């Protein structure tokens, strides 16, 4: 059986990676989902091209597993982020992911444009947490796949390993 595919944008940020991780570990648990990177200009035209789309495509439709938060749907890009949209969908499905709320809130805050004065959680994450891992990976010229591997390892540790 072909594994599910999760599309997000190239040069992924914390929101793209966290939303893709939520989809991979909860929507498609134990299915070895593959993350595919597409241009930020990508738009969903063919239904079912990917199993799930996060933080790209400018469409939000949970019935098709399309989770973007940029206009036109919804009109305000800061009201939600891709991670909060996937998280809320998972909660509606009854997944026991409430302990991720602090992380989800921090990722949402970090995705805000323009940014506001960061919370302590976000400032710490940018200094030595998930946000730092991603920005350092990018600054060191790592590939999208390498940045994803590092971020997923951190998130797996955060959730499954009980570290952090
Ligand atoms: Mn985003």
XYZ file of N, CA and C and ligand atoms in Angstrom:
493
model
N 0.850 -1.200 0.000
C 0.000 0.000 0.000
C 0.876 1.238 0.000
N 0.552 2.215 -0.830
C 1.357 3.453 -0.841
C 1.103 4.240 0.440
N 2.176 4.758 1.034
C 1.964 5.544 2.252
C 1.243 6.849 1.948
N 0.526 7.415 2.951
C -0.131 8.718 2.757
C 0.907 9.804 2.511
N 0.495 10.853 1.798
C 1.398 11.981 1.538
C 0.841 13.235 2.215
N 1.738 13.966 2.862
C 1.394 15.235 3.507
C 2.189 16.319 2.798
N 1.516 17.275 2.163
C 2.223 18.351 1.466
C 2.314 19.579 2.363
N 3.481 20.219 2.330
C 3.617 21.530 2.937
C 4.580 22.342 2.076
N 4.861 23.606 2.489
C 5.681 24.449 1.618
C 7.179 24.220 1.824
N 7.931 24.499 0.776
C 9.395 24.433 0.842
C 9.904 25.435 1.868
N 11.147 25.256 2.286
C 11.722 26.075 3.358
C 10.750 26.131 4.533
N 10.397 24.972 5.086
C 9.323 24.914 6.086
C 9.693 25.631 7.384
N 8.704 26.317 7.960
C 8.872 26.979 9.252
C 8.262 26.089 10.344
N 8.253 26.600 11.564
C 7.766 25.793 12.685
C 6.307 25.405 12.491
N 5.500 26.317 11.959
C 4.082 26.003 11.764
C 3.914 24.866 10.761
N 4.602 24.951 9.625
C 4.512 23.906 8.607
C 4.965 22.552 9.176
N 6.075 22.558 9.913
C 6.636 21.304 10.418
C 5.783 20.721 11.541
N 5.287 21.574 12.415
C 4.478 21.089 13.525
C 3.142 20.548 13.014
N 2.540 21.248 12.071
C 1.275 20.772 11.489
C 1.490 19.441 10.755
N 2.597 19.338 10.007
C 2.895 18.086 9.293
C 3.148 16.950 10.283
N 3.817 17.276 11.383
C 4.082 16.248 12.408
C 2.778 15.773 13.043
N 1.876 16.687 13.381
C 0.577 16.301 13.944
C -0.167 15.377 12.981
N -0.161 15.748 11.704
C -0.839 14.919 10.702
C -0.184 13.543 10.622
N 1.145 13.535 10.583
C 1.864 12.269 10.445
C 1.642 11.351 11.638
N 1.706 11.900 12.837
C 1.667 11.056 14.041
C 0.259 10.741 14.527
N -0.740 11.548 14.148
C -2.095 11.328 14.673
C -3.117 11.047 13.574
N -3.137 11.856 12.511
C -4.082 11.570 11.420
C -3.715 10.267 10.729
N -2.410 10.048 10.544
C -1.932 8.860 9.813
C -1.010 8.031 10.693
N -1.390 7.846 11.940
C -0.545 7.095 12.882
C -0.234 5.707 12.331
N 1.028 5.308 12.480
C 1.506 3.966 12.068
C 1.401 3.739 10.556
N 1.270 4.798 9.776
C 1.128 4.592 8.324
C 2.326 5.089 7.538
N 3.376 5.515 8.251
C 4.611 5.933 7.590
C 4.360 7.013 6.532
N 3.592 8.036 6.898
C 3.266 9.101 5.951
C 4.534 9.816 5.463
N 4.527 10.195 4.205
C 5.662 10.899 3.607
C 5.322 12.383 3.466
N 6.261 13.245 3.870
C 6.040 14.686 3.709
C 6.659 15.132 2.389
N 5.881 15.874 1.612
C 6.285 16.360 0.299
C 6.333 17.882 0.357
N 7.394 18.490 -0.161
C 7.512 19.946 -0.140
C 7.135 20.523 -1.505
N 6.240 21.507 -1.474
C 5.770 22.134 -2.714
C 6.021 23.641 -2.641
N 5.927 24.310 -3.790
C 6.105 25.759 -3.822
C 5.003 26.442 -3.030
N 5.318 27.625 -2.488
C 4.298 28.365 -1.732
C 3.139 28.784 -2.637
N 3.373 28.805 -3.927
C 2.310 29.182 -4.865
C 1.387 28.007 -5.200
N 1.675 26.828 -4.686
C 0.837 25.661 -4.981
C -0.603 25.879 -4.515
N -1.571 25.486 -5.366
C -2.980 25.564 -4.995
C -3.646 24.223 -5.275
N -4.596 23.810 -4.411
C -5.260 22.517 -4.635
C -6.211 22.585 -5.831
N -5.911 21.878 -6.866
C -6.784 21.841 -8.043
C -7.336 20.447 -8.251
N -6.458 19.445 -8.107
C -6.911 18.062 -8.273
C -7.189 17.499 -6.883
N -8.425 17.124 -6.625
C -8.769 16.538 -5.326
C -7.999 15.239 -5.149
N -7.402 15.104 -3.991
C -6.714 13.849 -3.706
C -5.297 13.755 -4.236
N -4.744 14.870 -4.708
C -3.350 14.834 -5.164
C -2.433 14.437 -4.005
N -2.742 14.983 -2.807
C -2.048 14.587 -1.584
C -3.090 14.136 -0.567
N -2.665 13.316 0.381
C -3.611 12.846 1.405
C -4.018 13.981 2.325
N -3.097 14.948 2.515
C -3.321 16.043 3.460
C -2.418 17.198 3.044
N -2.861 18.427 3.268
C -2.068 19.605 2.926
C -2.064 20.541 4.131
N -0.869 20.993 4.542
C -0.783 21.894 5.697
C 0.063 23.119 5.358
N -0.401 24.276 5.762
C 0.326 25.552 5.688
C 0.692 25.980 4.266
N -0.054 25.512 3.303
C 0.125 25.940 1.913
C -1.205 25.688 1.204
N -1.435 26.401 0.107
C -2.624 26.151 -0.701
C -3.756 27.138 -0.540
N -3.730 27.888 0.560
C -4.748 28.912 0.811
C -6.168 28.359 0.794
N -6.314 27.160 1.356
C -7.637 26.562 1.487
C -7.718 25.831 2.814
N -8.885 25.952 3.459
C -9.138 25.213 4.691
C -10.414 24.423 4.518
N -10.296 23.119 4.458
C -11.445 22.235 4.338
C -11.062 20.912 4.998
N -11.492 20.764 6.251
C -11.064 19.583 7.012
C -11.575 18.291 6.380
N -12.696 18.359 5.659
C -13.217 17.128 5.048
C -12.278 16.619 3.951
N -11.477 17.538 3.374
C -10.477 17.130 2.376
C -9.068 17.130 2.960
N -8.986 17.359 4.286
C -7.701 17.438 4.985
C -6.800 18.534 4.400
N -7.420 19.673 4.067
C -6.687 20.861 3.635
C -6.657 21.834 4.813
N -5.441 22.137 5.281
C -5.308 22.968 6.479
C -4.366 24.140 6.232
N -4.851 25.177 5.567
C -4.062 26.405 5.494
C -4.873 27.514 6.152
N -4.158 28.519 6.630
C -4.807 29.586 7.409
C -4.634 30.936 6.739
N -4.160 30.932 5.498
C -3.915 32.206 4.826
C -5.078 32.554 3.895
N -5.369 33.849 3.746
C -6.542 34.267 2.968
C -6.510 33.689 1.554
N -7.661 33.487 0.926
C -8.984 33.991 1.341
C -9.691 33.190 2.434
N -9.297 31.969 2.695
C -10.021 31.215 3.732
C -9.043 30.709 4.755
N -9.045 31.233 5.957
C -9.882 32.298 6.505
C -9.351 33.684 6.141
N -10.172 34.731 6.353
C -9.742 36.071 5.937
C -8.547 36.621 6.717
N -8.427 36.257 8.010
C -7.345 36.790 8.841
C -6.306 35.694 9.077
N -5.106 35.833 8.520
C -4.106 34.782 8.622
C -3.641 34.558 10.059
N -3.832 35.546 10.931
C -3.364 35.404 12.307
C -4.392 34.778 13.249
N -5.624 34.625 12.777
C -6.647 34.054 13.650
C -6.311 32.600 13.991
N -5.787 31.888 13.042
C -5.372 30.498 13.235
C -4.021 30.330 12.577
N -3.374 29.198 12.813
C -2.229 28.794 11.996
C -2.516 27.361 11.554
N -1.678 26.817 10.690
C -1.929 25.452 10.219
C -1.935 24.478 11.396
N -1.037 24.714 12.351
C -0.940 23.815 13.503
C -2.210 23.847 14.354
N -2.775 25.037 14.599
C -4.012 25.087 15.386
C -5.162 24.432 14.616
N -5.186 24.583 13.296
C -6.269 23.973 12.517
C -6.208 22.451 12.589
N -5.014 21.888 12.438
C -4.887 20.420 12.524
C -5.179 19.959 13.946
N -4.675 20.705 14.910
C -4.877 20.343 16.323
C -6.363 20.318 16.687
N -7.096 21.342 16.244
C -8.531 21.381 16.530
C -9.272 20.228 15.844
N -8.857 19.920 14.628
C -9.458 18.789 13.910
C -9.217 17.488 14.677
N -8.013 17.309 15.175
C -7.687 16.090 15.928
C -8.471 16.024 17.237
N -8.640 17.165 17.880
C -9.407 17.178 19.130
C -10.862 16.810 18.869
N -11.401 17.298 17.734
C -12.778 16.949 17.387
C -12.921 15.451 17.137
N -11.829 14.847 16.655
C -11.837 13.385 16.451
C -11.621 12.617 17.737
N -11.377 13.349 18.827
C -11.226 12.694 20.119
C -9.819 12.246 20.453
N -8.825 12.751 19.707
C -7.434 12.386 20.017
C -7.021 13.035 21.344
N -6.315 12.317 22.210
C -5.959 12.838 23.537
C -4.714 13.729 23.491
N -4.848 14.863 22.818
C -3.657 15.679 22.575
C -3.673 16.995 23.339
N -4.538 17.106 24.339
C -4.576 18.343 25.134
C -3.212 18.757 25.694
N -2.339 17.807 26.106
C -1.038 18.237 26.634
C -0.178 19.010 25.629
N -0.555 18.985 24.353
C 0.223 19.726 23.351
C -0.185 21.194 23.271
N -1.131 21.612 24.108
C -1.679 22.959 23.969
C -0.624 24.056 24.082
N 0.308 23.902 25.014
C 1.339 24.932 25.201
C 2.192 25.060 23.938
N 2.590 23.928 23.392
C 3.379 23.922 22.156
C 2.591 24.546 21.004
N 1.342 24.128 20.854
C 0.506 24.621 19.755
C 0.322 26.137 19.865
N 0.101 26.604 21.079
C -0.074 28.049 21.283
C 1.209 28.807 20.926
N 2.342 28.245 21.302
C 3.624 28.884 21.005
C 3.924 28.915 19.509
N 3.585 27.846 18.820
C 3.795 27.813 17.362
C 2.885 28.830 16.686
N 1.645 28.907 17.163
C 0.705 29.886 16.624
C 1.253 31.305 16.815
N 1.717 31.574 18.002
C 2.270 32.903 18.294
C 3.471 33.205 17.379
N 4.323 32.221 17.185
C 5.517 32.415 16.367
C 5.219 32.612 14.892
N 4.019 32.216 14.467
C 3.638 32.315 13.052
C 2.960 33.641 12.740
N 2.807 34.477 13.751
C 2.089 35.737 13.601
C 2.867 36.729 12.727
N 2.144 37.401 11.791
C 2.752 38.444 10.951
C 1.913 39.703 11.050
N 2.483 40.866 11.393
C 3.859 41.006 11.892
C 3.955 40.488 13.316
N 5.172 40.157 13.787
C 5.296 39.595 15.130
C 5.039 40.633 16.212
N 4.600 40.145 17.380
C 4.470 40.990 18.568
C 5.602 40.628 19.522
N 5.663 41.311 20.645
C 6.650 40.962 21.661
C 6.421 39.507 22.075
N 7.448 38.651 21.987
C 7.210 37.225 22.220
C 6.964 36.882 23.693
N 6.156 35.856 23.891
C 5.969 35.290 25.230
C 7.277 34.649 25.682
N 7.357 34.317 26.959
C 8.553 33.632 27.466
C 8.767 32.317 26.744
N 7.676 31.568 26.501
C 7.800 30.266 25.830
C 8.421 30.445 24.443
N 7.901 31.417 23.691
C 8.404 31.608 22.333
C 9.842 32.128 22.343
N 10.128 33.048 23.251
C 11.501 33.563 23.326
C 12.474 32.427 23.622
N 12.065 31.528 24.518
C 12.924 30.393 24.855
C 13.049 29.432 23.678
N 11.940 29.194 22.992
C 11.974 28.277 21.848
C 12.882 28.829 20.741
N 12.867 30.143 20.575
C 13.727 30.751 19.548
C 15.194 30.729 19.966
N 15.420 30.697 21.265
C 16.795 30.695 21.765
C 17.367 29.280 21.809
N 16.567 28.315 22.233
C 17.131 26.975 22.449
C 16.125 25.842 22.244
N 15.008 26.100 21.592
C 13.990 25.067 21.421
C 13.731 24.743 19.958
N 12.494 24.386 19.679
C 12.128 23.960 18.322
C 12.399 25.039 17.277
N 12.021 26.287 17.589
C 12.233 27.355 16.609
C 13.722 27.534 16.299
N 14.546 27.379 17.331
C 15.989 27.506 17.149
C 16.541 26.388 16.242
N 16.089 25.176 16.471
C 16.545 24.053 15.650
C 16.261 24.311 14.174
N 15.075 24.838 13.907
C 14.667 25.056 12.514
C 15.468 26.203 11.894
N 15.594 27.319 12.625
C 16.324 28.460 12.041
C 17.800 28.119 11.876
N 18.366 27.346 12.791
C 19.774 26.975 12.652
C 19.964 26.026 11.465
N 19.056 25.083 11.315
C 19.133 24.160 10.182
C 19.125 24.910 8.856
N 18.224 25.870 8.774
C 18.144 26.689 7.557
C 19.429 27.489 7.352
N 19.918 28.132 8.442
C 21.111 28.976 8.344
C 22.325 28.149 7.934
N 22.340 26.886 8.318
C 23.465 26.005 7.969
C 23.274 25.363 6.603
N 22.229 25.739 5.902
C 22.027 25.253 4.540
C 21.525 23.831 4.444
N 20.890 23.339 5.512
C 20.342 21.975 5.464
C 19.180 21.914 4.475
N 18.964 20.721 3.944
C 17.837 20.533 3.033
C 16.528 20.539 3.829
N 15.419 20.735 3.130
C 14.118 20.694 3.786
C 13.917 19.355 4.500
N 14.369 18.271 3.866
C 14.209 16.938 4.453
C 15.026 16.809 5.743
N 16.220 17.404 5.749
C 17.051 17.333 6.954
C 16.446 18.158 8.089
N 15.953 19.356 7.750
C 15.317 20.196 8.779
C 14.090 19.469 9.334
N 13.343 18.829 8.452
C 12.176 18.075 8.891
C 12.575 16.943 9.843
N 13.627 16.231 9.509
C 14.045 15.102 10.355
C 14.416 15.581 11.756
N 15.124 16.700 11.833
C 15.528 17.245 13.133
C 14.295 17.712 13.924
N 13.394 18.415 13.249
C 12.190 18.921 13.930
C 11.294 17.763 14.390
N 11.118 16.756 13.543
C 10.279 15.610 13.924
C 10.901 14.864 15.108
N 12.228 14.743 15.125
C 12.885 14.063 16.254
C 12.618 14.839 17.550
N 12.699 16.169 17.469
C 12.427 16.998 18.652
C 10.976 16.812 19.085
N 10.052 16.862 18.145
C 8.626 16.739 18.471
C 8.304 15.339 19.004
N 8.902 14.309 18.427
C 8.703 12.951 18.948
C 9.184 12.862 20.393
N 10.321 13.485 20.682
C 10.831 13.482 22.051
C 9.915 14.237 22.989
N 9.393 15.352 22.499
C 8.491 16.193 23.297
C 7.218 15.432 23.662
N 6.701 14.679 22.720
C 5.420 14.005 22.944
C 5.588 12.592 23.465
N 6.376 11.802 22.771
C 6.469 10.369 23.116
C 7.522 10.118 24.195
N 8.570 10.947 24.185
C 9.682 10.685 25.102
C 9.519 11.349 26.438
N 8.620 12.321 26.510
C 8.407 13.001 27.782
C 9.570 13.877 28.204
N 10.501 14.157 27.272
C 11.599 15.078 27.571
C 11.140 16.503 27.317
N 12.000 17.441 27.471
C 11.690 18.870 27.285
C 10.683 19.338 28.316
Mn 1.645 29.140 8.884
